[in-house]
Short mmCIF file of C-alpha atoms in Angstrom, two decimals:
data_model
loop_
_atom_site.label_atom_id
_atom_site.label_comp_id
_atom_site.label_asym_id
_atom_site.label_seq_id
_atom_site.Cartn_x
_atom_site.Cartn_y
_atom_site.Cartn_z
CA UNK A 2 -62.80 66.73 -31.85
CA UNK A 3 -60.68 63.90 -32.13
CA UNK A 4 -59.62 62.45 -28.82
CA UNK A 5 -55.65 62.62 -28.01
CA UNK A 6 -53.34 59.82 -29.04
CA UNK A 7 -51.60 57.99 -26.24
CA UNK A 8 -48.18 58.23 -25.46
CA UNK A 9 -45.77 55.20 -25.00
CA UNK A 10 -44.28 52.17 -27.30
CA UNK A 11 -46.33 51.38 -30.46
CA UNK A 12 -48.96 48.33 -29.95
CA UNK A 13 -47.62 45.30 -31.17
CA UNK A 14 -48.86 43.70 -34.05
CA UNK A 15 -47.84 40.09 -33.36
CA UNK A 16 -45.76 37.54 -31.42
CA UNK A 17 -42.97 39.62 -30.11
CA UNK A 18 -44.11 43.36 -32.50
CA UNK A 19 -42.45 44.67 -34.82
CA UNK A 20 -38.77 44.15 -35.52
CA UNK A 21 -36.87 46.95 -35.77
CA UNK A 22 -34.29 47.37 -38.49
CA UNK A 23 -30.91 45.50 -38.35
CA UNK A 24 -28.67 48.36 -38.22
CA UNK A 25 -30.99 50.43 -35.41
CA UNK A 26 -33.31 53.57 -35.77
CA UNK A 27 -30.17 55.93 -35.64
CA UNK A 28 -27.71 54.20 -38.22
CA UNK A 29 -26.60 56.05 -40.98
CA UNK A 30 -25.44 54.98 -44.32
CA UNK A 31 -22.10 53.17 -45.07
CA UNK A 32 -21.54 52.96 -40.88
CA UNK A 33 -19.98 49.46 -39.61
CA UNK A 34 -21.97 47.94 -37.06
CA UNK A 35 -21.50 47.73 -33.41
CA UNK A 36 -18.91 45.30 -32.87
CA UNK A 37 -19.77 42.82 -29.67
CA UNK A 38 -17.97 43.11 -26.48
CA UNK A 39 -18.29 38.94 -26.40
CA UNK A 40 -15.40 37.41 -28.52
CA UNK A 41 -16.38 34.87 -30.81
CA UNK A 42 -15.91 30.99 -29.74
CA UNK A 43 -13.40 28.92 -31.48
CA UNK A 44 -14.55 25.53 -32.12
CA UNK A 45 -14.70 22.71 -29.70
CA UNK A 46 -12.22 20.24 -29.67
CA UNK A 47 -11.96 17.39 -27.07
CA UNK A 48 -9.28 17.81 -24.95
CA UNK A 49 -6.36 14.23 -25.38
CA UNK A 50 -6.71 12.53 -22.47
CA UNK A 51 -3.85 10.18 -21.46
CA UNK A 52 -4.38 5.97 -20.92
CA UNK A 53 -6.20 5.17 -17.64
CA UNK A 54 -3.29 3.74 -15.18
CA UNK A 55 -4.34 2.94 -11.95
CA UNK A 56 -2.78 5.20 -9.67
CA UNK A 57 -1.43 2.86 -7.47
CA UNK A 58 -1.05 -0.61 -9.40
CA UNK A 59 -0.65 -3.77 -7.87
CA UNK A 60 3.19 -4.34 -7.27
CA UNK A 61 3.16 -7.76 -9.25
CA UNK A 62 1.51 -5.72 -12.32
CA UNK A 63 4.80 -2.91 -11.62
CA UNK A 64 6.91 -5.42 -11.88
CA UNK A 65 5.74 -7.55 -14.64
CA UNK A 66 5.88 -3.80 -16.69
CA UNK A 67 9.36 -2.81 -15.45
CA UNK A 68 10.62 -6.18 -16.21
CA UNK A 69 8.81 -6.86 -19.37
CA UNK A 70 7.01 -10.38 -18.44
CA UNK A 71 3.82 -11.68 -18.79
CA UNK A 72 0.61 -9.92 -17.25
CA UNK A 73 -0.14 -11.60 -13.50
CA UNK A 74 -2.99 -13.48 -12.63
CA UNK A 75 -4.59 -14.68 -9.85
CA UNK A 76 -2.78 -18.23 -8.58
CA UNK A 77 -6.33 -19.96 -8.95
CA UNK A 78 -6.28 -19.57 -12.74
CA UNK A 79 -2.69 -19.96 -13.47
CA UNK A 80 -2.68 -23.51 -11.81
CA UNK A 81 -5.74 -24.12 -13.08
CA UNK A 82 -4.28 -23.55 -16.62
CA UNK A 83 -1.53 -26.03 -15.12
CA UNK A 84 -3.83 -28.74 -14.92
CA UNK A 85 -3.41 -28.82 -11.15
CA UNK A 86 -7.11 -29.28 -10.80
CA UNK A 87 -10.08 -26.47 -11.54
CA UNK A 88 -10.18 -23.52 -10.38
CA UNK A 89 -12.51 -24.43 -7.20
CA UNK A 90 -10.55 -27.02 -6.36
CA UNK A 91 -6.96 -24.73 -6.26
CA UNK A 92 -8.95 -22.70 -4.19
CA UNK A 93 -9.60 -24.93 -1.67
CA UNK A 94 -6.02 -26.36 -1.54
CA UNK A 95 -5.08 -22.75 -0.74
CA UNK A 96 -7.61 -22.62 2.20
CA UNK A 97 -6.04 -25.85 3.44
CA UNK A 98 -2.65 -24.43 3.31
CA UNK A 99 -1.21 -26.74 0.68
CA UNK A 100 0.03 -24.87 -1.75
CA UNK A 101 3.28 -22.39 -1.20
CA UNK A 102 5.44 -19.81 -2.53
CA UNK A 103 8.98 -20.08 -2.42
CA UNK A 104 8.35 -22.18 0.73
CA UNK A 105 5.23 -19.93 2.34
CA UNK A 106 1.63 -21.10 2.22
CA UNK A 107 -0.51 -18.60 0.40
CA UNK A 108 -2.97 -17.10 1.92
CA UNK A 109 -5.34 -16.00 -0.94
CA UNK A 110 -6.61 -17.15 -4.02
CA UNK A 111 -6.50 -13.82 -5.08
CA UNK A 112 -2.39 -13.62 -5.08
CA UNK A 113 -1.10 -11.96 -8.52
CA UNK A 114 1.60 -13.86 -9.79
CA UNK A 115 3.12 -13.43 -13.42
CA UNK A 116 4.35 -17.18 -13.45
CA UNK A 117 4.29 -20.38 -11.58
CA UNK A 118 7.73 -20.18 -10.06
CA UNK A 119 8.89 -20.89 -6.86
CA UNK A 120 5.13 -21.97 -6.40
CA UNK A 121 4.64 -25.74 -5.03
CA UNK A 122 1.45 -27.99 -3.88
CA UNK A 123 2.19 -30.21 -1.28
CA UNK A 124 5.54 -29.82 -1.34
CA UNK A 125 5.79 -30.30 -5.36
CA UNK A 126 7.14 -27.74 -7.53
CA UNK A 127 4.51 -26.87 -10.03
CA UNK A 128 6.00 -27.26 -13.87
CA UNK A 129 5.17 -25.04 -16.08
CA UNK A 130 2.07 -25.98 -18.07
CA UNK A 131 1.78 -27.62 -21.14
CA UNK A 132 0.08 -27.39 -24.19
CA UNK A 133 -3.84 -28.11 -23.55
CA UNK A 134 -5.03 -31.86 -24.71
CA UNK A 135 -8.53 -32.82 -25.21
CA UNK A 136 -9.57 -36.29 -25.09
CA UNK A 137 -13.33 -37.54 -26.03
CA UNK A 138 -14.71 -40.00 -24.31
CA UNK A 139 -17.84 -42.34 -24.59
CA UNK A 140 -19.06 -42.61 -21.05
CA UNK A 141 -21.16 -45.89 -20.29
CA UNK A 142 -23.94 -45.93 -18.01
CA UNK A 143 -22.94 -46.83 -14.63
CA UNK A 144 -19.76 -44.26 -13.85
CA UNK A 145 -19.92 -41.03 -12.12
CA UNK A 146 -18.24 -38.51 -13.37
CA UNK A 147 -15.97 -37.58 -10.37
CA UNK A 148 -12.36 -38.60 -8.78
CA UNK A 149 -13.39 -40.75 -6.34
CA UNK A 150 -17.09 -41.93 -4.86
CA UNK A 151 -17.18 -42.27 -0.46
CA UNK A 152 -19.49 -44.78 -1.19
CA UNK A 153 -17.53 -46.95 -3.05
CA UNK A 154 -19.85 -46.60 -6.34
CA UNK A 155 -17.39 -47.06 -10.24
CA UNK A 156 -16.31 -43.51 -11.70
CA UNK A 157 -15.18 -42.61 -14.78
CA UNK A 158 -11.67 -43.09 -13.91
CA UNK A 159 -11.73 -46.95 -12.90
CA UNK A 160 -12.90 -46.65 -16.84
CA UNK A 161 -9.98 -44.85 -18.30
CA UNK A 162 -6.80 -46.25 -19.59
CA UNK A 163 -4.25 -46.02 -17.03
CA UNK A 164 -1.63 -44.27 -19.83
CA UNK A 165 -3.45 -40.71 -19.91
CA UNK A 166 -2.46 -37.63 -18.27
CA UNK A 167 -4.71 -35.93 -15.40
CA UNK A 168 -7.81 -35.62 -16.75
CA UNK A 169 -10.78 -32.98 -15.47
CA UNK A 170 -14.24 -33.97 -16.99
CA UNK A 171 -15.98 -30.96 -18.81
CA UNK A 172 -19.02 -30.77 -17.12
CA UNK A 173 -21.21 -33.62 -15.78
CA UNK A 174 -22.81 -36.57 -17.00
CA UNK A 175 -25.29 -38.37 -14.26
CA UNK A 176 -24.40 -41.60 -13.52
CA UNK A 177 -27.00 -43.26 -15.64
CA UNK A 178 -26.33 -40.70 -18.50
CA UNK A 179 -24.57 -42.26 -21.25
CA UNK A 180 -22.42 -40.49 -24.19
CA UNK A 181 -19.70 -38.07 -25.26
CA UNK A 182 -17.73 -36.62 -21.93
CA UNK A 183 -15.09 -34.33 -23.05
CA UNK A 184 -11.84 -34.44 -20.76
CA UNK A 185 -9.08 -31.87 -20.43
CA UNK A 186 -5.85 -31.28 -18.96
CA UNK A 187 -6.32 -27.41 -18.42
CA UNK A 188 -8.72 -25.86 -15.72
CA UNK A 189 -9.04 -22.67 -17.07
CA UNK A 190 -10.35 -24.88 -20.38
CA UNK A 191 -12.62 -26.81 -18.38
CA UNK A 192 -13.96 -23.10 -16.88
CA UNK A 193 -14.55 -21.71 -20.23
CA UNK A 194 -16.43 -24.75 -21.52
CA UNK A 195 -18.75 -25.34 -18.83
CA UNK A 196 -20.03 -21.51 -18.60
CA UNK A 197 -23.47 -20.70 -19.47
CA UNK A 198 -22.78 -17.42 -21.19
CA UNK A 199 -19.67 -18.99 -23.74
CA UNK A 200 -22.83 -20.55 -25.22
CA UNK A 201 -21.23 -23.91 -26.03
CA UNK A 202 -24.21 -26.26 -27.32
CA UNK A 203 -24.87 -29.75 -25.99
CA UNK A 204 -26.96 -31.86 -27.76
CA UNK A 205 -29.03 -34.98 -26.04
CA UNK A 206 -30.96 -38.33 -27.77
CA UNK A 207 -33.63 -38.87 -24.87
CA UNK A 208 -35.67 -42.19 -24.87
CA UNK A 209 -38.90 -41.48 -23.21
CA UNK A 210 -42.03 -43.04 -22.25
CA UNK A 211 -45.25 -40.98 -21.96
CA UNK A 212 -47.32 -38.74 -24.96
CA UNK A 213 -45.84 -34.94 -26.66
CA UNK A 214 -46.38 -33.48 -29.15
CA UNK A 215 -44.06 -31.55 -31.11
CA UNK A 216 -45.58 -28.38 -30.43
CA UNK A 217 -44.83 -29.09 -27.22
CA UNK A 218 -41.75 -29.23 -27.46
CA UNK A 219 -41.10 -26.37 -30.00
CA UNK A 220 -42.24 -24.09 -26.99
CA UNK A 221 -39.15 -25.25 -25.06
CA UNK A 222 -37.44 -22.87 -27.84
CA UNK A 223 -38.63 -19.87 -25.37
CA UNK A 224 -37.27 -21.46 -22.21
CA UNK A 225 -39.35 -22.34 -19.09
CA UNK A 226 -39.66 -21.84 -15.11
CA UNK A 227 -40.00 -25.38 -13.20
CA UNK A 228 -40.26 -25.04 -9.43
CA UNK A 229 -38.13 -21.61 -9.37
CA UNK A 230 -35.37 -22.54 -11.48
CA UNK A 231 -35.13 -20.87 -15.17
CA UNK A 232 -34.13 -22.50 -17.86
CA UNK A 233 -32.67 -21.21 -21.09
CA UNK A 234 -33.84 -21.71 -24.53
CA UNK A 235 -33.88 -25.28 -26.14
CA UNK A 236 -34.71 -26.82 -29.21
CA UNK A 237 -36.00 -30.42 -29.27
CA UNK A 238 -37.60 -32.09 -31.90
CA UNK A 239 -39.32 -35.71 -32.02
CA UNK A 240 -36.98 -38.02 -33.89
CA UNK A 241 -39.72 -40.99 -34.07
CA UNK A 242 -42.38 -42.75 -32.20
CA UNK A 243 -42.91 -46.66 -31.46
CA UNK A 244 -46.13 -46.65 -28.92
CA UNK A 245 -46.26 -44.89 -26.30
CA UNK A 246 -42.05 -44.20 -26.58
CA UNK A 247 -39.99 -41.52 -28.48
CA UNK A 248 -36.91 -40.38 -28.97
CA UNK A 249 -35.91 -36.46 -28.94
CA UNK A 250 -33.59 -34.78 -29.86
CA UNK A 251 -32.61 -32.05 -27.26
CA UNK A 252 -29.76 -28.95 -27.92
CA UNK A 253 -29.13 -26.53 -25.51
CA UNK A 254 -26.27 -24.51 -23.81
CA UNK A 255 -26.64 -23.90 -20.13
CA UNK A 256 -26.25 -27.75 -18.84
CA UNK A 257 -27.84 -27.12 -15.54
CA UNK A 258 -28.07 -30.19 -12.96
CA UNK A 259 -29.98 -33.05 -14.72
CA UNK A 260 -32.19 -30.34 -16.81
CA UNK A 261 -32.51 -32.70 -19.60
CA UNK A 262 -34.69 -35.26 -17.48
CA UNK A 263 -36.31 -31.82 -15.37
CA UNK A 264 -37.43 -30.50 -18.68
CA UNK A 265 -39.35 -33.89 -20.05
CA UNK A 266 -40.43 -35.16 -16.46
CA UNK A 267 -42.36 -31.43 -16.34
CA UNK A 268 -43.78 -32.63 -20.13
CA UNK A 269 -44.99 -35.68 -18.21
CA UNK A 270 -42.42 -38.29 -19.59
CA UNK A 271 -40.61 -40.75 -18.31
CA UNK A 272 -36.74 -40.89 -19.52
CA UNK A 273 -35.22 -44.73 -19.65
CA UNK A 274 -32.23 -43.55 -21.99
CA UNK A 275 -30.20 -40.36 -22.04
CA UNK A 276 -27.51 -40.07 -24.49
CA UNK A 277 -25.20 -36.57 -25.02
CA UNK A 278 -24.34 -36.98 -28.71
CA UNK A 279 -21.99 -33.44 -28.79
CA UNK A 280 -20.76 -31.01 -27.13
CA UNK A 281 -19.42 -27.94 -29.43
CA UNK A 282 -18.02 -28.95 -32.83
CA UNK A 283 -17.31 -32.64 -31.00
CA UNK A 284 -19.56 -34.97 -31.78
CA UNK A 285 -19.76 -39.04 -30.44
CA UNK A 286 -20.24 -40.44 -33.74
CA UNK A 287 -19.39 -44.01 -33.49
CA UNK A 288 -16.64 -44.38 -30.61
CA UNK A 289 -17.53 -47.45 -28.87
CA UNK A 290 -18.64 -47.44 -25.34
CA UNK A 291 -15.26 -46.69 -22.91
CA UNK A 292 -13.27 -46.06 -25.82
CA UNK A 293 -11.04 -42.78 -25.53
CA UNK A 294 -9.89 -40.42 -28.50
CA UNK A 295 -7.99 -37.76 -28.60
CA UNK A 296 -8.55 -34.76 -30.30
CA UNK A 297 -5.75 -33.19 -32.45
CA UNK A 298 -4.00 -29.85 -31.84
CA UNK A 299 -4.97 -28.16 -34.70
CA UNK A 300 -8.83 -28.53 -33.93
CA UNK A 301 -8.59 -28.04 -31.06
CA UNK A 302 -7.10 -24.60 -31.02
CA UNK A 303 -9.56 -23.58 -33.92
CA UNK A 304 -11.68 -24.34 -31.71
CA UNK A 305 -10.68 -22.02 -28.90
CA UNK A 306 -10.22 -19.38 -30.95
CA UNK A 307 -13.44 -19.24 -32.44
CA UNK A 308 -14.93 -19.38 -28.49
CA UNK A 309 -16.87 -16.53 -27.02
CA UNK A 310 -14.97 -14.64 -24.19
CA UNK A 311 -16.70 -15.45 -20.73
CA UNK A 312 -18.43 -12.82 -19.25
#
């Protein structure tokens, strides 16, 4: 006697049984099927958003828009760009209370203005600025590169011709550094030059006394740590050897505090002669010692153009 079949859903036969046909067990022929109670989904599309506008803009930025003029800026940079002096500098004229608006001292650095009216230092109305000059200039050894020493010690301007227009020096040359110091009557200029991440390149001729090796200095290519302070990548080569004394060659873009003469005291040499041969596209080539050139408008803003934007 065969023993009784159990009741209850067949046994499946693999992952998930058997699949039942499409239309159901009770379908009959030439019947539509079910329709779902879910309509179907029409097709994504991204919703337009409108232009981010702050919802409460500065009123300078209002009224530059109602009245159509120029897009503010902070004070700093526009009288920076005025060749008032740098950036820093404005700022610390503003601290002192020097410079005004329509006859009020400003408080902030961080005032929006959308042009240099009514604004005064000292008591001077501020013109509007001019065109940006750049001048080249061979820097003897000797001169610091600053406005004015306490102590008494030659700058760079006791070198200049008297004839020029305010100058600011792009970057710094140490007083015993020797070479190509580029000079410029705009601030904002001067900013955008001397920032690490516009990746301007500066090029060096050390004289040095000591032993390397140029393998040594091909490492300097991945940049190097001396007593907590990084420095970027830098690519030197050995130009020739007389003795125990070599000149290299030295490029690199950051331009931190005497890291030229950090980088090949760590090597153990010892520098007697520092020349900066270029800076950018701008190279010293053979202007004599003090001698001043300018360099000409067109160049100069092919030059800008082709700059990175600071970060």
């Amino acid at each position: 006697m065969e023993p009784p079949k159990k009741s209850g859903p067949p046994r499946r036969s693999g992952p998930g049984g058997p699949r039942r046909p499409a239309g159901g067990p009770h379908r009959t022929a030439g019947a539509k099927p079910p329709s779902s109670s879910r309509p179907a989904r029409p097709p994504f599309r991204k919703a337009k958003t409108a232009p981010d506008k702050p919802a409460n803009p500065h009123p300078a930025r209002a009224e530059a828009t109602a009245s159509g003029k120029n897009e503010p800026q902070r004070i700093a940079k526009l009288l920076a760009r005025a060749g008032v002096a740098s950036r820093r500098e404005v700022e610390r004229m503003i601290e002192e209370g020097r410079v005004t608006l329509n006859g009020e001292a400003i408080t902030t650095p961080a005032t929006l203005l959308s042009s240099l009216h009514g604004v005064a230092v000292d008591g001077t109305p501020v013109a509007a600025p001019a065109p940006t000059r750049l001048f080249l200039f061979h820097k003897p050894s000797g001169f610091l590169t600053t406005e004015r020493d306490p102590r008494g010690r030659p700058t760079i301007y006791d070198k200049l011709p008297a004839d020029l227009p305010r100058l600011m020096p792009i970057g710094r040359l140490d007083m015993t550094t020797e070479g190509l110091l580029l000079l410029t009557t705009d601030g904002e200029f001067k900013r955008q030059m001397e920032l690490p991440s516009t990746g301007v390149p500066r090029t060096y001729r050390a004289r040095a006394f000591g032993e390397v090796s140029q393998n040594q200095l091909e490492d300097l290519f991945d940049g190097l740590e001396i007593d907590g302070v990084r420095y970027g990548q830098i690519e030197a080569n050995l130009e020739r050897r007389t003795g125990r004394n070599q000149w290299i060659e030295m490029t690199l873009t950051e331009g931190k505090n005497r890291e030229v003469r950090r980088i090949l005291e760590h090597l153990g040499l010892q520098v007697s002669r520092l020349i900066r041969t270029s800076y950018g596209p701008f190279h010293l080539g053979e202007l004599a010692s003090g001698a001043v050139e300018e360099v000409r408008q067109h160049d100069l803003i092919v030059f800008r153009n082709s700059l990175k934007a600071p970060k």
